[in-house]
Coordinates of C-alpha atoms and ligand atoms in Angstrom, one line a residue:
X15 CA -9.5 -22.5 -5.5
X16 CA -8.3 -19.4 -3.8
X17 CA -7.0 -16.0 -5.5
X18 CA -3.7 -16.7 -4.1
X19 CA -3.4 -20.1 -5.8
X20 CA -4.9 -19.0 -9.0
X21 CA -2.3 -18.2 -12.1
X22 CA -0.5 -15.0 -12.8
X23 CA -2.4 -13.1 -14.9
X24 CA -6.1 -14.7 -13.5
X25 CA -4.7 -13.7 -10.0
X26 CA -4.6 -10.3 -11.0
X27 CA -7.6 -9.9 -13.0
X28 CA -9.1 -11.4 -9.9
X29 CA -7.0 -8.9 -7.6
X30 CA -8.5 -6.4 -9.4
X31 CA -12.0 -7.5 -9.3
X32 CA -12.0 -8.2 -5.5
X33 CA -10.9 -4.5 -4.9
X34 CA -13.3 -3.3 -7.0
X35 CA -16.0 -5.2 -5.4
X36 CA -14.4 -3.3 -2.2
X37 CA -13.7 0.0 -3.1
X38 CA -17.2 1.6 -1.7
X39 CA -16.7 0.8 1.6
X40 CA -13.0 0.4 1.8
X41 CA -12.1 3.6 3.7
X42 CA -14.9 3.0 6.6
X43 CA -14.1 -1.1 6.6
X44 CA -10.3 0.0 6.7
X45 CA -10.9 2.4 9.7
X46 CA -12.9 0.4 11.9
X47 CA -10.4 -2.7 11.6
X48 CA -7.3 -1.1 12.6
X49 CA -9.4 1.1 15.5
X50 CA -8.0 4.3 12.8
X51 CA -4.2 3.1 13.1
X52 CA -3.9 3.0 9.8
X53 CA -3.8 6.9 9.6
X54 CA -1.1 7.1 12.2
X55 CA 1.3 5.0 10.2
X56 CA 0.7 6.8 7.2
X57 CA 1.7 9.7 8.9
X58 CA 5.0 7.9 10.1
X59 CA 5.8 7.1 6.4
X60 CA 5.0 10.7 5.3
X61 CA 7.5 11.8 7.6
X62 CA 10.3 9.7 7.0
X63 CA 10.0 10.6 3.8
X64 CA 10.6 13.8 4.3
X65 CA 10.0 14.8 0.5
X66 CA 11.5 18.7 -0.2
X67 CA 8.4 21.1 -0.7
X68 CA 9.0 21.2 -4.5
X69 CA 9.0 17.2 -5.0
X70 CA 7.6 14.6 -7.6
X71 CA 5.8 12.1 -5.9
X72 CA 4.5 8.8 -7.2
X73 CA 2.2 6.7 -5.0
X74 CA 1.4 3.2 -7.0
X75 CA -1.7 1.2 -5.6
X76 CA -3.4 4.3 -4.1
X77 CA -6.4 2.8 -3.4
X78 CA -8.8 5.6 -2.1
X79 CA -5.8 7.7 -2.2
X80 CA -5.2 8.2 1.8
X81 CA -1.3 8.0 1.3
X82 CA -1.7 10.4 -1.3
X83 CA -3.3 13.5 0.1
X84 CA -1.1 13.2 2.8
X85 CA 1.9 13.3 1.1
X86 CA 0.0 16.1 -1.4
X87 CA -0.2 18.1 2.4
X88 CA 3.5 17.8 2.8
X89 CA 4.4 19.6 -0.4
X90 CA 4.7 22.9 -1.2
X91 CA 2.5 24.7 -3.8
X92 CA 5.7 23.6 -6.6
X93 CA 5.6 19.9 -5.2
X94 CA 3.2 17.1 -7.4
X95 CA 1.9 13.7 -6.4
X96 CA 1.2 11.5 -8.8
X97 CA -1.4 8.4 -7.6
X98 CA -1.8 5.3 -10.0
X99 CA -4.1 2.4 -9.3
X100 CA -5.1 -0.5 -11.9
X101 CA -8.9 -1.0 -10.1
X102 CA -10.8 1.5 -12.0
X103 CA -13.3 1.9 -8.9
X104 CA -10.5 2.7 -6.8
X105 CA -9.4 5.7 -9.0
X106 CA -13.1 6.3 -9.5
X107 CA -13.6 7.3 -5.1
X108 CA -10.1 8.5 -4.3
X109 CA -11.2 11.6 -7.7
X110 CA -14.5 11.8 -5.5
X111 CA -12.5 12.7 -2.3
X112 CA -10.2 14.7 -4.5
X113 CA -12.8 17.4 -5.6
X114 CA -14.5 17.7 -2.1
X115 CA -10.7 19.0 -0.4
X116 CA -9.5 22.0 0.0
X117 CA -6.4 22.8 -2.1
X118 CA -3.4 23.1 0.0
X119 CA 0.1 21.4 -0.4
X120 CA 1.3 20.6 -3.5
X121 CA -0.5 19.1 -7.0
X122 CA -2.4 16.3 -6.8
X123 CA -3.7 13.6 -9.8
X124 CA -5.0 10.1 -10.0
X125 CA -5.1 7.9 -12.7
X126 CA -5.6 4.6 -13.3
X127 CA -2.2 2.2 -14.1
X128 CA -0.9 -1.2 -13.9
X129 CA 2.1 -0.9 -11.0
X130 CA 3.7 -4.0 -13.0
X131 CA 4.5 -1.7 -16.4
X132 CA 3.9 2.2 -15.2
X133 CA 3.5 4.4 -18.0
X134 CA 6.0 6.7 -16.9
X135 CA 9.4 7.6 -18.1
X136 CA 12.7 6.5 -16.4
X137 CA 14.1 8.8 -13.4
X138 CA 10.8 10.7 -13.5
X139 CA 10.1 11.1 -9.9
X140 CA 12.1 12.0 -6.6
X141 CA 10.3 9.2 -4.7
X142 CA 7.8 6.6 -5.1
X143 CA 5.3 5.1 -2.3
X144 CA 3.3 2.3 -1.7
X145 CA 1.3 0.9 1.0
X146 CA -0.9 -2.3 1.6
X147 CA -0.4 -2.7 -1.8
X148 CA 3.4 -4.3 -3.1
X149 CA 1.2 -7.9 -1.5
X150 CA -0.9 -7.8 -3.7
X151 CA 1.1 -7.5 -7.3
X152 CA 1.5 -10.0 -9.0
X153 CA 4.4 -10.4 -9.0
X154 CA 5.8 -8.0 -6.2
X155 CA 9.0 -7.8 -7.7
X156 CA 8.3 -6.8 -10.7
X157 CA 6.1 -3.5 -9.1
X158 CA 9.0 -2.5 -7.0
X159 CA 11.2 -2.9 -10.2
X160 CA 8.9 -0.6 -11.8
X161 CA 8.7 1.4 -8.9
X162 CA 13.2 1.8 -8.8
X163 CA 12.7 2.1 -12.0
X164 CA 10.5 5.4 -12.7
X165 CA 12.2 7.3 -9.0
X166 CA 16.0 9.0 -10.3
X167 CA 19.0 7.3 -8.7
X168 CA 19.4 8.5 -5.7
X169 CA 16.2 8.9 -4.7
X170 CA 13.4 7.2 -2.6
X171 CA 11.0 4.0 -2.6
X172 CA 9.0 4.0 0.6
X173 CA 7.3 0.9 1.4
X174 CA 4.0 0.5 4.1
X175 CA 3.1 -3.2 4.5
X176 CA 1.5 -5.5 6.9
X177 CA 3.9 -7.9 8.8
X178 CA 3.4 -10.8 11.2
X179 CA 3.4 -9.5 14.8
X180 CA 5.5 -11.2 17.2
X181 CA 5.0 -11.6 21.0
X182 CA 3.6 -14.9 23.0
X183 CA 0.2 -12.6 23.8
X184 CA -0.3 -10.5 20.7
X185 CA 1.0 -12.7 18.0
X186 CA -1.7 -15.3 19.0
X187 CA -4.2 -12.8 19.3
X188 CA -3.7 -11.2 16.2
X189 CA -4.0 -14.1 14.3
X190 CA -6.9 -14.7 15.8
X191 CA -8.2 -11.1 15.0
X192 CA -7.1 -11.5 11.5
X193 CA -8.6 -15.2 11.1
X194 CA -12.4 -14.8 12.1
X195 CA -12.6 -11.0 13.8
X196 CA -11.8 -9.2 10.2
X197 CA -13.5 -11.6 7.7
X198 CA -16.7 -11.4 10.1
X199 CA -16.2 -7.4 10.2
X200 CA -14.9 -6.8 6.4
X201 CA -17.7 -9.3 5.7
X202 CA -20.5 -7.2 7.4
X203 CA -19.5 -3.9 5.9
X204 CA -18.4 -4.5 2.1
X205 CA -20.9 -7.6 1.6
X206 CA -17.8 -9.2 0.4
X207 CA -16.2 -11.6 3.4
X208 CA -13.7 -13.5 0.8
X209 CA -11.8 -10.3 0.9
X210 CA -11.4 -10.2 4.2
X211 CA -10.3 -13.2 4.6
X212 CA -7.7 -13.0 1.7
X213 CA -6.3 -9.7 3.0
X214 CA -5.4 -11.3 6.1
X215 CA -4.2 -14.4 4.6
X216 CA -2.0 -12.8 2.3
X217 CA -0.4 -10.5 4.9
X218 CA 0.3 -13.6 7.2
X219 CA 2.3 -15.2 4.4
X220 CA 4.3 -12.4 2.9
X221 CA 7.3 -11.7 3.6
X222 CA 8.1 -8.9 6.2
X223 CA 11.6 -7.4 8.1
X224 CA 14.9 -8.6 7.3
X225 CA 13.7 -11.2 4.8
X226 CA 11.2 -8.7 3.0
X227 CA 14.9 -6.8 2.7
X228 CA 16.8 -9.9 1.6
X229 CA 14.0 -11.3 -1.2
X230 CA 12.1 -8.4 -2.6
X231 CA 13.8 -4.7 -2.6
X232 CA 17.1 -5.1 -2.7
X233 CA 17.3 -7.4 -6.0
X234 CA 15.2 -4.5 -7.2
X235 CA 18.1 -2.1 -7.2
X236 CA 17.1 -0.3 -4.5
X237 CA 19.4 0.1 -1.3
X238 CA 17.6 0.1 2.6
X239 CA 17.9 3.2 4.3
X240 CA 15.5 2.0 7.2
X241 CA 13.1 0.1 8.4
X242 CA 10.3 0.3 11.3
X243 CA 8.3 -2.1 12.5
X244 CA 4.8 -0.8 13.6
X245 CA 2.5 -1.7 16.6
X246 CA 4.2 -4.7 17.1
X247 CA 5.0 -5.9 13.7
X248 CA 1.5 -5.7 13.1
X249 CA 2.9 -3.3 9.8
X250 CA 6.2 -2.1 8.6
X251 CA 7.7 0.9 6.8
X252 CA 10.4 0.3 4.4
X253 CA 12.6 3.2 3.1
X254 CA 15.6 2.1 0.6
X255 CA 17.3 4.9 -1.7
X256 CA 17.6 3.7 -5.8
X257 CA 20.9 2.4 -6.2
X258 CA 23.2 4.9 -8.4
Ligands
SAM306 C1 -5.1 -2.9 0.2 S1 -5.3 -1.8 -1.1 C2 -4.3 -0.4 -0.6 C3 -4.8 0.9 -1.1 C4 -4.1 2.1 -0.5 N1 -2.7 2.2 -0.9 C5 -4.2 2.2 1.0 O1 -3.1 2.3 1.7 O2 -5.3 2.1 1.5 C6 -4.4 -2.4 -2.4 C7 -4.6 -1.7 -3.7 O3 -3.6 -2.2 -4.7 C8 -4.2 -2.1 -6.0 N2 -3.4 -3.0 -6.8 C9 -3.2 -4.4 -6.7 N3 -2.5 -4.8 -7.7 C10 -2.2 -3.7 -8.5 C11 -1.4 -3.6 -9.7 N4 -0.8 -4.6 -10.3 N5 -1.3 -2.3 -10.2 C12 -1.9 -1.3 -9.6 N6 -2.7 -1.4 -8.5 C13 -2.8 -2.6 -8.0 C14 -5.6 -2.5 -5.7 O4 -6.5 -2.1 -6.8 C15 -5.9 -1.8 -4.4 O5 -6.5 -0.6 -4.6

């Protein structure tokens, strides 16, 4: 049996374990697979957005916390991110690369929390973020709920998630990458090849573009403002505005 066919709440107690298993060598494994990509199109989602200097910033699934510091950089000194991630490991690096940067932008604080029941108040933030991560909680719908929930009316859920890439040549060939290039690769460098190969899997199967719109964020109250898809549908930004 897989993680992906395992029930609910195992499935995320196994989620959880796998990333922790991970979260040593996530950043390098994460920069040599995508040849550092994964920077640019966090960069893209910074920029659209385009949070005013003096924001409130949630990012759920943080990770390492790469989305956050960069969306800490885009804030004035008056602007907070707040970075939430249920794998205790994951909290545990992203606070290691906190304390080595140099303070610039606005606030910036991890702390470890399930994106399913955030232990925030209602219309607490200005926006919400997450990327590579709404795949891989279980259920997605009821994170970006959460995630509508906690951002004011009015204001922004940004989404960053793998899609299926399209294209006689490249969809082909990125299956192929993602079926035996990454688990070998993820494999090598984490010591933990399942991962690798349910990363992959998972991304192939979720849903991505208009039916990503359709199924998950808009029967979460939120409202599409835009969406981008990345080096060939290989990811895709999401931005949607909380319905008033
Ligand atoms: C692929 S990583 C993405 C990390 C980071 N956002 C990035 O862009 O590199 C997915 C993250 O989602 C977290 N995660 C999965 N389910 C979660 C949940 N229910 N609540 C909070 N974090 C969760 C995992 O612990 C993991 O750190």
């Amino acid at each position: 049996m897989t993680i992906d066919t395992l029930p609910a709440p195992q499935r995320a107690e196994a989620v959880r374990s796998m990333f922790g298993s991970i979260a040593g060598r996530y950043d390098r494994a994460n920069s040599l697979l995508s040849g550092g990509m994964h920077h640019l199109w966090r960069r893209k989602a910074v920029r659209m957005l385009a949070s005013e200097k003096d924001d409130r910033v949630l990012d759920v699934c943080c990770g390492t916390g790469d989305l956050a510091f960069a969306l800490a950089d885009a804030l004035g000194a008056d602007g907070e991110v707040v970075a939430t991630d249920f794998t205790p490991e994951m909290v545990h690096f992203a606070n290691e690369k906190l304390d080595g940067r140099p303070s610039k932008g606005g606030t910036l604080g991890f702390q470890q929390a399930d994106a399913t029941s955030l232990p925030f108040e209602a219309d607490w933030f200005d926006s919400a973020t997450v990327s590579f991560g709404i795949r891989n909680v279980v259920p997605p719908a009821a994170g970006l709920a959460e995630m509508a929930r906690v951002v004011r009316p009015g204001g922004r859920v940004l989404v960053l998630e793998f899609g299926q890439p399209d294209g006689w040549f490249f969809g082909p060939l990125f299956r192929f990458y993602s079926k035996h290039v990454m688990p070998l690769i993820g494999g090598l460098i984490t010591g933990q090849r399942a991962a690798y190969e349910y990363l992959p899997r998972t991304s192939l199967n979720f849903p991505a573009g208009d039916q990503f719109v359709s199924e998950l964020l808009e029967p979460a109250g939120l409202s599409l403002v835009e969406k981008v898809s990345l080096t060939n549908g290989i990811a895709w930004i999401y931005l949607a505005e909380v319905r008033t």
